[in-house]
């Protein structure tokens, strides 16, 4: 057998095309964005409202406290989403091939078992990465309020990727 020059094999490209058309991934992203907006609203309500009538202005300290509350709530949501979604999306990868009765076709190709499994895993991890990257603009905007530094964002990113 010759040495492959591609980083990912044919299983990666076909799996990416097939799974990219699923509406399940769209619904997971929509649910995640809904949860993110819920966390934002709860953070706002807990910091600014506290049973009081809304004011016309807030101090910089209160705004920074809101940003910190949102960031810490978001960090918990991000880690839980990374953990739970990773398990849900990757767990049935090979079993799905058995159900579709296409695993036999994969075994008769010249691809090794390692190539098949790693390509399928890479596609699923790519979907999870896109899900988690959807929240980056909101986090960057929360930095404008103060109270959240770039170091905290980097630590959360490394921790989330390590969890996935």
XYZ file of C-alpha atoms in Angstrom:
164
model
C 0.000 0.000 0.000
C 1.216 3.456 -0.864
C 1.522 6.293 1.582
C -1.370 8.767 1.606
C -0.560 12.412 1.040
C -3.961 13.763 2.053
C -4.462 14.763 5.623
C -7.981 13.359 5.563
C -9.179 10.513 3.429
C -12.284 9.901 1.332
C -14.291 8.913 4.406
C -13.822 12.446 5.767
C -15.127 14.177 2.657
C -18.111 11.869 2.178
C -18.994 11.957 5.878
C -18.711 15.760 5.950
C -21.022 16.084 2.942
C -23.531 13.617 4.371
C -23.668 14.915 7.947
C -23.590 18.566 6.920
C -27.049 18.187 5.391
C -28.651 16.943 8.574
C -31.139 19.191 10.269
C -30.178 17.765 13.625
C -27.038 19.902 13.681
C -29.093 22.986 12.863
C -31.476 22.271 15.740
C -28.579 21.708 18.147
C -27.095 25.087 17.163
C -30.478 26.784 17.559
C -30.945 25.212 20.992
C -27.442 26.277 22.015
C -28.076 29.865 20.889
C -31.375 29.845 22.792
C -29.586 28.672 25.929
C -26.949 31.358 25.414
C -29.630 34.054 25.193
C -31.308 32.643 28.303
C -28.018 32.831 30.216
C -27.575 36.417 29.009
C -31.069 37.366 30.192
C -30.613 35.679 33.597
C -27.276 37.446 34.065
C -28.840 40.779 33.172
C -31.797 40.232 35.445
C -29.676 39.120 38.408
C -27.256 42.057 38.192
C -29.375 44.995 37.066
C -32.927 44.306 38.176
C -32.739 42.678 41.634
C -36.416 43.449 42.166
C -35.858 47.155 41.468
C -37.246 49.338 38.731
C -34.860 49.876 35.801
C -32.671 52.967 36.027
C -31.633 55.356 33.293
C -27.908 54.760 33.854
C -25.595 52.272 35.494
C -22.095 52.640 36.853
C -19.081 51.092 35.153
C -18.695 48.742 38.113
C -22.224 47.416 37.663
C -21.658 46.885 33.946
C -18.366 45.074 34.623
C -20.132 42.944 37.237
C -22.749 42.034 34.608
C -20.014 41.033 32.155
C -18.330 38.858 34.777
C -21.611 37.202 35.779
C -22.405 36.490 32.146
C -18.918 35.154 31.428
C -18.914 32.730 34.351
C -22.427 31.517 33.538
C -21.428 31.158 29.903
C -18.270 29.244 30.847
C -20.348 26.643 32.682
C -22.732 26.385 29.718
C -19.835 26.095 27.263
C -18.150 23.298 29.216
C -21.403 21.384 29.668
C -22.273 21.799 25.996
C -18.813 20.658 24.972
C -19.033 17.587 27.159
C -22.626 16.544 26.471
C -22.749 17.361 22.758
C -19.448 15.593 22.153
C -20.749 12.433 23.764
C -24.069 12.625 21.923
C -22.639 13.291 18.471
C -19.661 10.925 18.502
C -21.115 7.955 20.380
C -23.097 6.389 17.547
C -20.738 7.003 14.667
C -19.779 3.422 13.880
C -23.147 1.994 14.957
C -24.779 4.313 12.430
C -22.723 2.704 9.660
C -23.927 -0.709 10.778
C -27.545 0.474 10.731
C -27.143 1.915 7.225
C -25.442 -1.334 6.160
C -22.485 0.521 4.693
C -19.829 -0.683 7.114
C -19.172 -3.728 4.950
C -18.305 -1.474 2.025
C -15.824 0.426 4.186
C -14.118 -2.773 5.266
C -13.493 -3.975 1.714
C -11.696 -0.763 0.709
C -7.962 -0.283 1.052
C -8.516 2.069 3.974
C -7.238 1.001 7.356
C -9.486 0.817 10.388
C -7.582 3.736 11.870
C -8.261 5.936 8.826
C -11.971 5.149 8.909
C -12.394 5.835 12.619
C -10.219 8.960 12.694
C -11.897 10.483 9.639
C -15.334 9.911 11.133
C -14.192 11.332 14.464
C -12.668 14.385 12.765
C -15.955 15.191 11.024
C -17.925 14.937 14.255
C -15.396 17.069 16.137
C -15.565 19.651 13.349
C -19.332 19.929 13.842
C -18.809 20.400 17.587
C -16.143 23.041 16.961
C -18.526 24.987 14.714
C -21.184 24.794 17.407
C -18.852 26.168 20.051
C -17.450 28.850 17.741
C -20.944 30.264 17.263
C -20.688 31.911 20.677
C -17.363 33.671 20.103
C -18.872 36.953 18.822
C -21.029 37.250 21.930
C -18.026 36.668 24.174
C -15.936 39.238 22.339
C -18.746 41.769 22.678
C -18.963 41.031 26.405
C -15.342 42.142 26.675
C -16.479 45.648 25.720
C -18.343 45.896 29.035
C -15.142 45.311 30.983
C -14.627 42.790 33.727
C -13.572 40.025 31.291
C -10.032 39.842 29.954
C -8.552 38.143 26.930
C -6.677 35.797 29.269
C -9.936 34.489 30.690
C -11.264 33.913 27.174
C -8.137 32.007 26.204
C -8.281 29.882 29.363
C -11.910 29.011 28.655
C -11.083 28.145 25.059
C -8.233 25.811 26.053
C -10.337 24.219 28.778
C -13.279 23.682 26.425
C -11.129 22.194 23.667
C -9.507 19.936 26.246
C -12.927 18.813 27.430
C -14.062 18.030 23.891
